[in-house]
Structures are given as C-alpha cells and as structure tokens.
Amino acid sequence: MTAGDAGATARVVVADDQAMVREGIVLLLGLLPGIEVVGAAKDGDEAVALVAAHAPDVVLMDLRMPRCDGVEATRRIRAAHPATHVVVLTTYADDDSLFAALRAGARGYLTKDADGEEIARAVADVVSGRAGLAPAVQLRLLEQVTAPVTSAPAELPDGLTRREAEVLALVAEGLSNAEIARTLHIAAATVKTHINNLFAKAGVRDRAQAVRYAYRHGLAQPPGTSVT
C-alpha cells in the first residue's frame, strides 16, 4: 500500500504481551474497513520477525513487553524495514514513554482507550505520511516545546526521570493524584506508577517524606520561599 492509495487496504501487525488485549485489538481491527491484520505478536522480538515475514504497512505496538520492549522493537523495525510504520498503542501517555517511542521512529501514538475510529484514522495518517497522534499527545508535545525553562537541577538525583521530578514537584504543591493527572494530561494510574517509582528511587515511604526530599534537592520550593 502506498501513501494516498484511495480505497487500499492497510496491512497491520498487532504487538501486545497481554493475550486478551491483543486478541481484542485484532477483533476490533477486523471490524474496521480498510484494515487487514496479517499477524499478532506477544513481544517485540516476535513483532520484528512478523514484519520481516509479512512486510505490513503498520505495526500497532505496545510499549511494555518482555524480552524486547516496544521502543527497541520500533527502532529495529524502522532501521530494517523503513516502509513499515509504527503506531504506539499503550496504556501509558507519559513523557518518558512518548518521547522514547518517537525518537525510536514511531509515527503515531495512541492510548488504549482509543476507539476504532481513532485507530483507523491513525493508521491511515501514518500510511499517508502524516503523524497519527491522539489530541492529548499533540497537546503534550506542544506543552513540552513551549514550556518555560525551570530552575530544576540539570542532573536529577537518584536516577529520577524528568517526568518523575515533575510529578514530585506537584506532590510538594499538595496536589492529589487526580489533580496531578489533570494537570499533566495523563491517566491517574500513570501518576500512581510515577509516584511508586520515585518513592522507591528516593527511598521515601510517604508523601510527607517525598516533599522533604523535593525541598532538599531543589525540586520544589517551600511555601514562602522566593525564587531569585
């Protein structure tokens, strides 16, 4: 299938390590006009092998998979099979996942709450040479590009990612998980994952300790402190 082919069918491989999710996506795609599923993979290695065997137009790629994750599989597919495009379909819409996938060569990025119409549109977009990004992902990219420079340390402590530091700063401001999710345009479950990860890295047990950690490392300012 070439970009712009009217009425052509997009040949798709689905990659997801959860059998029920994978089978559900395959079933959904089977109901959509203009899409033919030619393979389903349970991990990144299998996705790469299926692309080599079937030369699909698009891979719908989960990110969190064993053996070879979606980012590495995307990188390998784009390097060896540049005619195959990758649309990430994942539970996570956080910056770490988003930018890693885009740097690896993904042309689309959807969360798993996307409906059939959104998936079909993303597949058609990437085949036609456009980006297949969900509106919330487009907004996050715009915010990242236009975000003001902050006073956060250039090197974050204890292996924290930029997103984890951002979540920690909002925890220090007293925001709940739901409020952080709305502020960052991510799922509440993703916020919880970031908090669990940063607690483990920082060696803290609760939000009060996390706030003190944020103040100590300059990741947040105590109330009443002016920023010079």
Short mmCIF file of C-alpha atoms in Angstrom, two decimals:
data_model
loop_
_atom_site.label_atom_id
_atom_site.label_comp_id
_atom_site.label_asym_id
_atom_site.label_seq_id
_atom_site.Cartn_x
_atom_site.Cartn_y
_atom_site.Cartn_z
CA MET A 1 0.00 0.00 0.00
CA THR A 2 1.39 3.39 -0.94
CA ALA A 3 0.59 6.75 0.55
CA GLY A 4 -2.55 8.22 -0.86
CA ASP A 5 -3.92 4.99 -2.41
CA ALA A 6 -7.67 5.50 -2.42
CA GLY A 7 -9.59 2.51 -1.13
CA ALA A 8 -6.42 0.47 -0.50
CA THR A 9 -6.23 -1.87 2.49
CA ALA A 10 -3.63 -1.26 5.19
CA ARG A 11 -1.89 -4.46 6.30
CA VAL A 12 -1.34 -4.38 10.07
CA VAL A 13 0.59 -6.34 12.69
CA VAL A 14 -0.54 -6.08 16.33
CA ALA A 15 2.05 -6.41 19.13
CA ASP A 16 0.92 -6.72 22.77
CA ASP A 17 2.08 -9.08 25.50
CA GLN A 18 -1.39 -9.48 27.07
CA ALA A 19 -3.32 -12.14 25.16
CA MET A 20 -6.76 -10.74 25.94
CA VAL A 21 -5.77 -7.23 24.92
CA ARG A 22 -4.02 -8.47 21.78
CA GLU A 23 -6.98 -10.58 20.74
CA GLY A 24 -9.38 -7.74 21.47
CA ILE A 25 -7.42 -5.34 19.27
CA VAL A 26 -7.28 -7.91 16.46
CA LEU A 27 -11.05 -8.41 16.75
CA LEU A 28 -11.68 -4.67 16.69
CA LEU A 29 -9.44 -4.14 13.67
CA GLY A 30 -11.24 -6.95 11.86
CA LEU A 31 -14.42 -4.86 12.03
CA LEU A 32 -12.81 -1.77 10.52
CA PRO A 33 -12.92 -1.16 6.77
CA GLY A 34 -9.59 -0.73 5.02
CA ILE A 35 -7.54 -2.72 7.56
CA GLU A 36 -6.29 -6.31 7.31
CA VAL A 37 -4.50 -7.90 10.28
CA VAL A 38 -1.65 -10.07 8.97
CA GLY A 39 -0.07 -11.05 12.28
CA ALA A 40 -0.15 -10.72 16.08
CA ALA A 41 2.94 -10.72 18.29
CA LYS A 42 3.32 -11.27 22.03
CA ASP A 43 6.62 -9.36 22.35
CA GLY A 44 8.99 -7.12 20.46
CA ASP A 45 11.13 -9.93 19.06
CA GLU A 46 8.09 -11.60 17.56
CA ALA A 47 6.89 -8.27 16.14
CA VAL A 48 10.21 -7.76 14.36
CA ALA A 49 10.02 -11.31 12.94
CA LEU A 50 6.44 -10.79 11.72
CA VAL A 51 7.40 -7.55 9.99
CA ALA A 52 10.24 -9.35 8.21
CA ALA A 53 7.85 -12.13 7.15
CA HIS A 54 4.81 -10.07 6.10
CA ALA A 55 6.09 -6.53 5.32
CA PRO A 56 3.00 -4.86 6.83
CA ASP A 57 2.18 -1.20 6.31
CA VAL A 58 1.73 -0.54 10.04
CA VAL A 59 2.55 -2.12 13.39
CA LEU A 60 0.30 -1.28 16.34
CA MET A 61 2.92 -1.50 19.08
CA ASP A 62 2.55 -1.86 22.83
CA LEU A 63 5.49 -0.45 24.80
CA ARG A 64 5.71 -2.58 27.94
CA MET A 65 6.56 -6.08 26.70
CA PRO A 66 9.04 -8.76 27.87
CA ARG A 67 12.30 -9.73 26.14
CA CYS A 68 12.21 -6.82 23.67
CA ASP A 69 10.07 -3.83 24.56
CA GLY A 70 8.13 -1.67 22.13
CA VAL A 71 10.71 1.09 21.90
CA GLU A 72 13.53 -1.29 20.95
CA ALA A 73 11.25 -3.19 18.55
CA THR A 74 10.25 0.10 16.92
CA ARG A 75 13.91 1.07 16.50
CA ARG A 76 14.75 -2.29 14.90
CA ILE A 77 11.73 -2.26 12.60
CA ARG A 78 12.33 1.27 11.37
CA ALA A 79 16.02 0.54 10.75
CA ALA A 80 15.47 -2.70 8.81
CA HIS A 81 12.03 -2.06 7.27
CA PRO A 82 11.58 1.69 6.70
CA ALA A 83 8.40 1.14 4.66
CA THR A 84 6.65 -0.18 7.78
CA HIS A 85 5.28 2.50 10.09
CA VAL A 86 4.74 2.13 13.82
CA VAL A 87 1.78 3.43 15.80
CA VAL A 88 2.20 3.03 19.55
CA LEU A 89 -0.93 1.79 21.31
CA THR A 90 -0.23 1.84 25.03
CA THR A 91 -1.73 2.34 28.45
CA TYR A 92 0.88 4.98 29.26
CA ALA A 93 0.80 8.53 27.94
CA ASP A 94 3.71 9.89 29.97
CA ASP A 95 6.59 11.88 28.57
CA ASP A 96 9.22 9.18 29.12
CA SER A 97 7.29 6.67 27.01
CA LEU A 98 6.14 9.23 24.44
CA PHE A 99 9.49 10.76 23.57
CA ALA A 100 11.38 7.46 23.68
CA ALA A 101 8.92 5.97 21.18
CA LEU A 102 9.04 8.99 18.87
CA ARG A 103 12.84 9.05 18.96
CA ALA A 104 12.83 5.35 18.02
CA GLY A 105 10.82 6.16 14.91
CA ALA A 106 7.14 5.80 15.85
CA ARG A 107 4.88 7.97 13.71
CA GLY A 108 1.73 7.57 15.79
CA TYR A 109 0.90 7.39 19.48
CA LEU A 110 -2.47 6.39 20.94
CA THR A 111 -3.60 5.26 24.37
CA LYS A 112 -5.61 2.06 24.73
CA ASP A 113 -8.82 3.93 25.42
CA ALA A 114 -8.81 4.97 21.74
CA ASP A 115 -11.84 3.76 19.83
CA GLY A 116 -11.89 2.05 16.44
CA GLU A 117 -12.33 5.31 14.57
CA GLU A 118 -9.26 6.83 16.22
CA ILE A 119 -7.15 3.76 15.48
CA ALA A 120 -8.29 3.65 11.85
CA ARG A 121 -7.52 7.37 11.47
CA ALA A 122 -4.03 6.95 12.96
CA VAL A 123 -3.28 4.01 10.63
CA ALA A 124 -4.46 5.99 7.60
CA ASP A 125 -2.48 9.04 8.72
CA VAL A 126 0.87 7.29 9.07
CA VAL A 127 0.43 5.40 5.79
CA SER A 128 -0.26 8.75 4.11
CA GLY A 129 2.87 10.30 5.59
CA ARG A 130 1.23 12.20 8.43
CA ALA A 131 1.63 11.79 12.18
CA GLY A 132 -1.06 9.72 13.86
CA LEU A 133 -1.13 11.35 17.29
CA ALA A 134 -4.02 11.47 19.73
CA PRO A 135 -5.12 15.05 20.58
CA ALA A 136 -3.87 14.73 24.17
CA VAL A 137 -0.45 13.62 22.88
CA GLN A 138 -0.31 16.54 20.44
CA LEU A 139 -1.09 18.87 23.34
CA ARG A 140 1.67 17.33 25.45
CA LEU A 141 4.20 17.77 22.65
CA LEU A 142 3.17 21.41 22.27
CA GLU A 143 3.47 21.98 26.01
CA GLN A 144 6.92 20.39 26.02
CA VAL A 145 8.11 22.60 23.19
CA THR A 146 6.69 25.80 24.68
CA ALA A 147 7.39 25.06 28.37
CA PRO A 148 9.44 27.76 30.11
CA VAL A 149 12.89 26.92 31.37
CA THR A 150 12.71 25.95 35.04
CA SER A 151 15.25 26.09 37.82
CA ALA A 152 15.27 22.31 38.27
CA PRO A 153 18.76 20.83 38.56
CA ALA A 154 20.37 19.76 35.29
CA GLU A 155 21.25 16.40 36.90
CA LEU A 156 18.38 14.83 38.81
CA PRO A 157 19.16 12.87 41.99
CA ASP A 158 18.85 9.10 42.43
CA GLY A 159 18.05 8.38 38.80
CA LEU A 160 14.76 10.28 38.77
CA THR A 161 13.38 10.97 35.31
CA ARG A 162 12.20 14.44 34.30
CA ARG A 163 8.59 13.28 34.48
CA GLU A 164 9.06 11.81 37.95
CA ALA A 165 10.62 15.09 39.10
CA GLU A 166 7.66 16.97 37.64
CA VAL A 167 5.21 14.71 39.47
CA LEU A 168 7.21 15.11 42.69
CA ALA A 169 7.06 18.91 42.40
CA LEU A 170 3.27 18.73 42.10
CA VAL A 171 3.11 16.40 45.11
CA ALA A 172 5.07 19.05 47.01
CA GLU A 173 2.46 21.61 45.98
CA GLY A 174 -0.15 19.45 47.71
CA LEU A 175 -1.91 18.14 44.60
CA SER A 176 -3.75 14.81 44.74
CA ASN A 177 -3.12 12.07 42.20
CA ALA A 178 -6.28 13.05 40.33
CA GLU A 179 -5.22 16.71 40.26
CA ILE A 180 -1.74 15.77 39.02
CA ALA A 181 -3.30 13.65 36.28
CA ARG A 182 -5.45 16.56 35.11
CA THR A 183 -2.52 18.99 35.25
CA LEU A 184 -0.22 16.74 33.21
CA HIS A 185 -2.93 15.31 30.92
CA ILE A 186 -2.09 11.74 31.88
CA ALA A 187 -4.05 8.88 33.45
CA ALA A 188 -4.37 8.64 37.24
CA ALA A 189 -2.88 5.13 37.02
CA THR A 190 0.18 6.61 35.29
CA VAL A 191 0.56 9.15 38.10
CA LYS A 192 0.44 6.33 40.65
CA THR A 193 3.14 4.45 38.73
CA HIS A 194 5.39 7.53 38.68
CA ILE A 195 4.87 8.08 42.41
CA ASN A 196 5.68 4.46 43.24
CA ASN A 197 8.83 4.67 41.10
CA LEU A 198 10.05 7.95 42.57
CA PHE A 199 9.33 6.77 46.14
CA ALA A 200 11.49 3.71 45.50
CA LYS A 201 14.32 5.72 43.92
CA ALA A 202 14.27 8.43 46.59
CA GLY A 203 13.94 5.94 49.45
CA VAL A 204 10.88 7.63 50.92
CA ARG A 205 7.81 5.96 52.42
CA ASP A 206 5.08 8.59 52.15
CA ARG A 207 4.17 11.95 50.65
CA ALA A 208 5.50 13.92 53.63
CA GLN A 209 8.95 12.38 53.21
CA ALA A 210 8.71 12.92 49.46
CA VAL A 211 8.00 16.63 49.99
CA ARG A 212 11.03 17.00 52.27
CA TYR A 213 13.13 15.17 49.66
CA ALA A 214 11.90 17.56 46.96
CA TYR A 215 12.82 20.61 49.07
CA ARG A 216 16.23 19.17 49.98
CA HIS A 217 17.16 18.52 46.34
CA GLY A 218 15.79 21.76 44.94
CA LEU A 219 12.96 20.07 43.03
CA ALA A 220 10.35 22.23 44.75
CA GLN A 221 10.33 25.42 46.80
CA PRO A 222 8.97 25.51 50.38
CA PRO A 223 5.97 27.84 50.82
CA GLY A 224 7.02 31.45 51.24
CA THR A 225 10.37 30.94 49.53
CA SER A 226 11.03 33.38 46.72
CA VAL A 227 12.81 32.20 43.61
CA THR A 228 15.66 34.51 42.59
#
